[in-house]
Amino acid sequence: MESGLSGLSFPHRPAASIEVAVPARLHLGFLDLEGGLGRRFGSIGLALDDIETRITAVPAEIVTASGPSAARADGFARQMLAILGLADGAGLTISQAIPEHAGLGSGTQMALAVGTAIARIYHAAARHADCGPRAIAKMLGRGARSGIGIGAFEQGGLLVDGGRLGGNGDPAPIISRVEFPSPWRVLLVFDAQAEGLHGEAEAAAFRDLPDFAPELSAHLCRLVLMALLPAAAEGDLDRFAAAVAEIQNAVGDFFAPFQGGRYASPAVAGVLDWLRAEGIKGVGQSSWGPTGFAFVENASGAAALLQSARCKWADDDRLRFMICRGRNQGGTVDMGFPMAAAGDSRRR
């Protein structure tokens, strides 16, 4: 099956059903919040293999949605149908959903899943020049600052985007992708009683940001280019983790006035402090959090760390822990074919 929608010819009758799965992502930090070169933000991120949003869509007369995050899926479906000028509906069944407002990209990934499914079942590419992930994100108002979620859907891996250019509304392009080393694991730390900034509060925070020193942007970009990416390419966890920690500390301190500290959740912050004391260098918070993370060298080390964390916080109902792998493939459409398995060269 084709991986993209651009420039394809389809029959006019709707498809019987489409299943779309979109991976969660870690957002490891911004690179340039000052934007003096014309592009603003710039992001580093990682697609995750064990948390995803998965939906099945069928053509219908009205829009219905069931399952986790159904209200959000319903809204994106109605928006997408209106943009495409379709009077039809869609029946959406969400079997899995990325936790909302946890810093794992739930909104963008749901928009991409729903938008892709609707474009596919109604063969929207027959009438629209581009209904690929970047175009769908723009249609549905996603990717306003980071392109990492779109890149995770398109190709997976460890990703860097090049920031938003001026006010043209286009999502940031992915400018670097490195395979995430397969032995490495990610320990995730969840706080069930906290949410990261989102909606109007998030928009207000970005409007009120103080000046971001160009010198700091230059340093962060150098860290990514000369430390983080080469370390990942060579499987050097110590150097990778040290770069992640330095980026996280700088960006976390910059956003601290808007989230109550370097980390949004005091409970997660306590776990990250413990991890550092245990010798784990590459720790931080994904996006606005509250989800924290730590990079671990292999599966056995991650399992031991997971067991220790669960024992230490056994009486704390708000904290939950999980081990994930990085994902070096994009999302899947229909029968499980990877997004990058076939030929829409314009997505590259």
Coordinates of C-alpha atoms in Angstrom, one line a residue:
M1 CA 0.0 0.0 0.0
E2 CA 1.1 3.6 -0.7
S3 CA 2.7 5.4 2.3
G4 CA 1.5 8.9 1.3
L5 CA -1.5 10.5 -0.2
S6 CA 0.0 13.0 -2.5
G7 CA -0.7 12.8 -6.2
L8 CA -2.4 9.4 -6.2
S9 CA -5.5 8.3 -8.1
F10 CA -8.3 6.5 -6.3
P11 CA -11.8 5.2 -7.2
H12 CA -14.6 7.4 -6.1
R13 CA -16.3 5.0 -3.7
P14 CA -15.1 5.1 0.0
A15 CA -12.7 2.5 1.4
A16 CA -14.4 0.0 3.7
S17 CA -12.2 0.8 6.6
I18 CA -8.7 2.2 7.5
E19 CA -6.6 1.6 10.6
V20 CA -4.0 4.2 11.5
A21 CA -1.4 3.9 14.3
V22 CA 0.8 6.9 15.3
P23 CA 3.6 6.7 17.8
A24 CA 4.1 8.9 20.8
R25 CA 7.2 11.1 20.9
L26 CA 9.5 12.5 23.5
H27 CA 10.2 16.2 23.0
L28 CA 13.8 16.7 24.4
G29 CA 14.0 20.5 24.1
F30 CA 14.0 23.6 21.9
L31 CA 17.1 25.0 20.3
D32 CA 16.3 28.6 19.4
L33 CA 13.4 30.5 21.0
E34 CA 14.9 33.8 20.0
G35 CA 14.5 33.3 16.2
G36 CA 17.0 36.0 15.2
L37 CA 17.9 34.1 12.0
G38 CA 14.3 33.9 10.8
R39 CA 13.4 30.5 12.1
R40 CA 12.1 30.0 15.7
F41 CA 12.0 27.0 18.0
G42 CA 13.8 24.1 16.5
S43 CA 13.2 20.8 18.3
I44 CA 14.9 17.6 19.3
G45 CA 12.7 14.5 19.7
L46 CA 12.4 10.7 19.7
A47 CA 9.6 8.5 18.4
L48 CA 8.6 5.9 21.0
D49 CA 7.7 2.3 20.1
D50 CA 5.5 1.2 23.0
I51 CA 2.9 4.1 23.3
E52 CA 0.7 5.0 20.4
T53 CA -2.7 6.3 19.2
R54 CA -4.5 3.7 17.1
I55 CA -7.8 4.3 15.4
T56 CA -10.0 2.5 12.9
A57 CA -12.2 4.6 10.7
V58 CA -15.1 3.6 8.5
P59 CA -17.3 5.8 6.2
A60 CA -20.6 6.9 7.8
E61 CA -23.4 9.4 7.5
I62 CA -22.4 11.2 10.7
V63 CA -19.4 11.5 12.9
T64 CA -19.1 9.1 15.8
A65 CA -16.2 8.3 18.0
S66 CA -15.7 5.8 20.8
G67 CA -12.8 4.8 23.0
P68 CA -10.1 6.9 24.8
S69 CA -9.8 10.6 23.8
A70 CA -13.0 10.2 21.8
A71 CA -14.0 13.8 22.2
R72 CA -10.7 15.0 20.8
A73 CA -11.0 12.6 17.8
D74 CA -14.5 13.7 17.1
G75 CA -13.4 17.3 16.9
F76 CA -10.6 16.6 14.5
A77 CA -12.8 14.5 12.3
R78 CA -15.4 17.2 12.0
Q79 CA -12.7 19.8 11.2
M80 CA -11.1 17.5 8.6
L81 CA -14.3 16.7 6.9
A82 CA -15.2 20.4 6.7
I83 CA -11.8 21.4 5.3
L84 CA -12.1 18.7 2.6
G85 CA -15.6 19.8 1.7
L86 CA -17.2 16.4 2.5
A87 CA -20.8 16.2 3.7
D88 CA -20.1 12.6 4.9
G89 CA -19.3 11.5 8.4
A90 CA -16.9 8.9 9.8
G91 CA -17.2 6.2 12.5
L92 CA -14.0 6.2 14.6
T93 CA -13.0 3.5 17.1
I94 CA -10.0 4.4 19.2
S95 CA -8.4 1.3 20.6
Q96 CA -5.4 3.1 22.1
A97 CA -4.6 6.7 22.8
I98 CA -1.5 8.5 23.9
P99 CA -2.2 10.1 27.4
E100 CA -3.5 13.6 27.0
H101 CA -1.5 16.6 28.3
A102 CA 1.4 14.4 29.4
G103 CA 4.1 15.8 27.1
L104 CA 4.0 12.9 24.6
G105 CA 2.4 14.6 21.7
S106 CA -1.2 13.3 22.2
G107 CA -2.9 16.2 20.3
T108 CA -0.8 16.3 17.2
Q109 CA -0.7 12.5 17.0
M110 CA -4.5 12.2 17.3
A111 CA -4.9 14.9 14.6
L112 CA -2.6 13.0 12.3
A113 CA -4.3 9.7 12.9
V114 CA -7.8 11.0 12.4
G115 CA -6.9 13.3 9.4
T116 CA -5.0 10.5 7.7
A117 CA -7.8 8.0 8.2
I118 CA -10.5 10.4 6.8
A119 CA -8.3 11.4 3.9
R120 CA -7.8 7.7 3.1
I121 CA -11.3 6.4 3.4
Y122 CA -12.6 9.2 1.2
H123 CA -9.6 9.2 -1.2
A124 CA -9.1 12.9 -0.6
A125 CA -5.9 12.9 -2.6
A126 CA -8.0 12.6 -5.8
R127 CA -9.2 16.1 -5.2
H128 CA -6.3 17.7 -3.1
A129 CA -2.7 18.1 -4.2
D130 CA -1.4 17.0 -0.8
C131 CA -3.0 15.2 2.1
G132 CA 0.3 13.9 3.6
P133 CA 1.1 14.3 7.3
R134 CA 2.6 17.8 7.0
A135 CA -0.4 19.1 5.1
I136 CA -2.8 17.5 7.5
A137 CA -1.0 19.0 10.5
K138 CA -1.3 22.4 8.9
M139 CA -5.0 21.9 8.1
L140 CA -5.8 20.9 11.7
G141 CA -3.7 23.6 13.3
R142 CA -1.0 21.3 14.7
G143 CA 2.8 21.6 14.6
A144 CA 2.6 25.2 15.5
R145 CA 6.0 25.1 17.2
S146 CA 7.5 21.6 16.8
G147 CA 7.7 19.3 13.8
I148 CA 8.8 16.3 15.8
G149 CA 5.4 14.7 16.1
I150 CA 5.0 14.8 12.3
G151 CA 8.5 13.4 11.8
A152 CA 7.7 10.6 14.3
F153 CA 4.6 9.7 12.2
E154 CA 6.5 9.9 8.9
Q155 CA 9.7 8.1 9.7
G156 CA 10.4 7.6 13.4
G157 CA 13.9 7.7 14.9
L158 CA 15.8 10.5 16.7
L159 CA 14.8 13.7 15.0
V160 CA 15.8 17.4 14.8
D161 CA 13.5 19.9 13.1
G162 CA 14.7 23.3 11.7
G163 CA 12.1 25.5 13.4
R164 CA 9.2 27.6 12.0
L165 CA 10.0 30.1 9.3
G166 CA 8.3 33.5 9.9
G167 CA 4.5 33.4 9.8
N168 CA 3.9 31.1 6.8
G169 CA 2.1 28.5 8.9
D170 CA 4.1 25.6 7.6
P171 CA 5.2 23.0 10.2
A172 CA 9.0 22.9 10.8
P173 CA 10.9 20.6 8.5
I174 CA 12.8 17.6 9.7
I175 CA 16.4 18.3 9.0
S176 CA 18.2 15.4 10.7
R177 CA 17.2 11.8 11.5
V178 CA 19.4 9.3 13.3
E179 CA 18.6 5.7 14.0
F180 CA 18.0 5.3 17.8
P181 CA 20.3 2.6 19.0
S182 CA 18.3 -0.6 19.4
P183 CA 19.8 -1.7 22.7
W184 CA 19.0 1.5 24.5
R185 CA 15.8 1.9 26.5
V186 CA 13.8 4.8 28.0
L187 CA 12.4 4.8 31.5
L188 CA 9.2 6.9 31.6
V189 CA 7.9 8.5 34.8
F190 CA 4.2 9.5 34.8
D191 CA 2.4 11.6 37.3
A192 CA -1.3 10.7 37.3
Q193 CA -2.3 13.8 39.2
A194 CA -0.6 16.5 37.0
E195 CA -1.0 17.9 33.5
G196 CA 1.5 19.8 31.4
L197 CA 0.5 23.3 30.2
H198 CA -1.8 23.2 27.2
G199 CA -4.4 25.2 25.3
E200 CA -4.6 28.9 26.1
A201 CA -2.2 28.6 29.1
E202 CA 0.5 27.2 26.8
A203 CA -0.2 29.8 24.2
A204 CA 0.0 32.6 26.8
A205 CA 3.3 31.1 28.1
F206 CA 4.9 31.3 24.7
R207 CA 3.6 34.9 24.2
D208 CA 5.1 35.9 27.5
L209 CA 8.5 34.3 27.1
P210 CA 11.5 36.5 28.1
D211 CA 14.4 37.0 25.7
F212 CA 16.3 33.9 24.8
A213 CA 20.0 34.7 24.5
P214 CA 21.4 34.0 21.0
E215 CA 24.6 32.7 22.7
L216 CA 22.5 30.1 24.4
S217 CA 20.9 29.1 21.2
A218 CA 24.3 28.8 19.6
H219 CA 25.5 26.6 22.4
L220 CA 22.4 24.3 22.2
C221 CA 22.7 23.9 18.5
R222 CA 26.4 23.0 18.9
L223 CA 25.5 20.4 21.5
V224 CA 23.1 18.8 19.2
L225 CA 25.3 18.8 16.1
M226 CA 28.6 18.0 17.7
A227 CA 27.6 15.8 20.7
L228 CA 24.0 14.5 20.8
L229 CA 23.6 13.3 17.2
P230 CA 27.1 11.8 16.7
A231 CA 26.8 10.0 20.1
A232 CA 23.5 8.4 19.0
A233 CA 25.0 7.5 15.7
E234 CA 28.0 5.8 17.4
G235 CA 26.0 4.2 20.3
D236 CA 27.8 6.3 22.9
L237 CA 25.2 6.6 25.7
D238 CA 27.5 8.5 28.1
R239 CA 28.0 11.4 25.6
F240 CA 24.5 11.3 24.4
A241 CA 23.1 11.4 28.0
A242 CA 25.4 14.3 29.0
A243 CA 24.2 16.4 26.0
V244 CA 20.6 15.6 26.8
A245 CA 21.0 16.6 30.4
E246 CA 22.7 19.9 29.5
I247 CA 20.0 20.8 26.9
Q248 CA 17.2 19.8 29.4
N249 CA 18.7 21.9 32.2
A250 CA 19.0 25.0 30.1
V251 CA 15.6 24.8 28.5
G252 CA 13.9 23.6 31.8
D253 CA 15.3 26.6 33.7
F254 CA 14.1 28.9 30.9
F255 CA 10.6 27.6 31.2
A256 CA 10.6 27.3 35.0
P257 CA 8.6 30.5 35.7
F258 CA 5.7 29.1 33.7
Q259 CA 5.6 25.5 35.1
G260 CA 6.7 26.1 38.7
G261 CA 10.3 24.9 38.4
R262 CA 12.6 23.0 36.1
Y263 CA 10.0 20.2 36.0
A264 CA 6.2 20.6 36.1
S265 CA 5.7 17.8 38.7
P266 CA 7.5 17.9 42.0
A267 CA 6.8 14.1 42.3
V268 CA 8.5 13.4 38.9
A269 CA 11.3 15.9 39.9
G270 CA 12.0 13.7 43.0
V271 CA 12.3 10.6 40.8
L272 CA 14.7 12.4 38.4
D273 CA 16.8 13.5 41.4
W274 CA 17.0 9.9 42.6
L275 CA 17.9 8.7 39.1
R276 CA 20.8 11.2 38.9
A277 CA 22.0 10.0 42.3
E278 CA 22.0 6.5 40.9
G279 CA 24.3 7.6 38.2
I280 CA 21.8 8.0 35.4
K281 CA 22.9 11.1 33.4
G282 CA 20.3 11.5 30.6
V283 CA 17.2 12.5 32.5
G284 CA 14.6 15.2 31.8
Q285 CA 11.0 16.2 31.1
S286 CA 9.3 15.7 27.7
S287 CA 7.8 19.0 26.5
W288 CA 5.6 20.6 29.2
G289 CA 5.5 17.3 31.1
P290 CA 4.7 16.1 33.5
T291 CA 6.2 13.0 32.0
G292 CA 9.9 12.5 32.9
F293 CA 12.4 10.2 31.2
A294 CA 15.7 8.6 31.6
F295 CA 17.9 6.9 29.0
V296 CA 19.3 3.5 29.9
E297 CA 22.0 1.5 28.1
N298 CA 20.2 -1.9 27.7
A299 CA 17.0 -3.9 28.5
S300 CA 18.4 -5.6 31.6
G301 CA 19.6 -2.3 33.1
A302 CA 16.3 -0.7 32.4
A303 CA 14.4 -3.6 34.0
A304 CA 16.5 -3.4 37.2
L305 CA 16.0 0.4 37.3
L306 CA 12.2 -0.1 36.8
Q307 CA 12.0 -2.6 39.6
S308 CA 14.0 -0.3 42.0
A309 CA 11.8 2.7 41.2
R310 CA 8.6 0.7 41.7
C311 CA 9.8 -0.5 45.0
K312 CA 11.0 2.9 46.2
W313 CA 7.6 4.6 45.3
A314 CA 5.4 1.6 45.9
D315 CA 3.2 3.7 48.3
D316 CA 2.8 6.7 45.9
D317 CA -0.3 6.2 43.9
R318 CA 0.4 9.2 41.7
L319 CA 3.6 7.8 40.2
R320 CA 3.8 5.2 37.4
F321 CA 6.8 3.8 35.6
M322 CA 7.2 2.2 32.2
I323 CA 10.1 1.1 29.9
C324 CA 9.9 2.0 26.2
R325 CA 12.1 1.5 23.2
G326 CA 12.8 4.1 20.6
R327 CA 11.0 3.6 17.4
N328 CA 12.9 3.7 14.1
Q329 CA 9.9 3.4 11.9
G330 CA 7.0 5.8 11.3
G331 CA 3.4 5.2 11.9
T332 CA 1.3 2.6 10.1
V333 CA -1.7 2.8 7.9
D334 CA -4.3 0.1 7.2
M335 CA -2.6 -3.4 7.1
G336 CA 0.5 -2.3 9.1
F337 CA 2.7 -1.0 6.2
P338 CA 5.2 1.6 7.5
M339 CA 4.6 5.2 6.5
A340 CA 8.0 5.3 4.8
A341 CA 7.7 1.9 3.0
A342 CA 6.6 3.3 -0.3
G343 CA 7.3 6.2 -2.4
D344 CA 6.0 9.6 -1.7
S345 CA 9.3 11.4 -2.2
R346 CA 7.9 14.8 -1.2
R347 CA 7.7 13.6 2.4
R348 CA 11.5 13.1 2.6

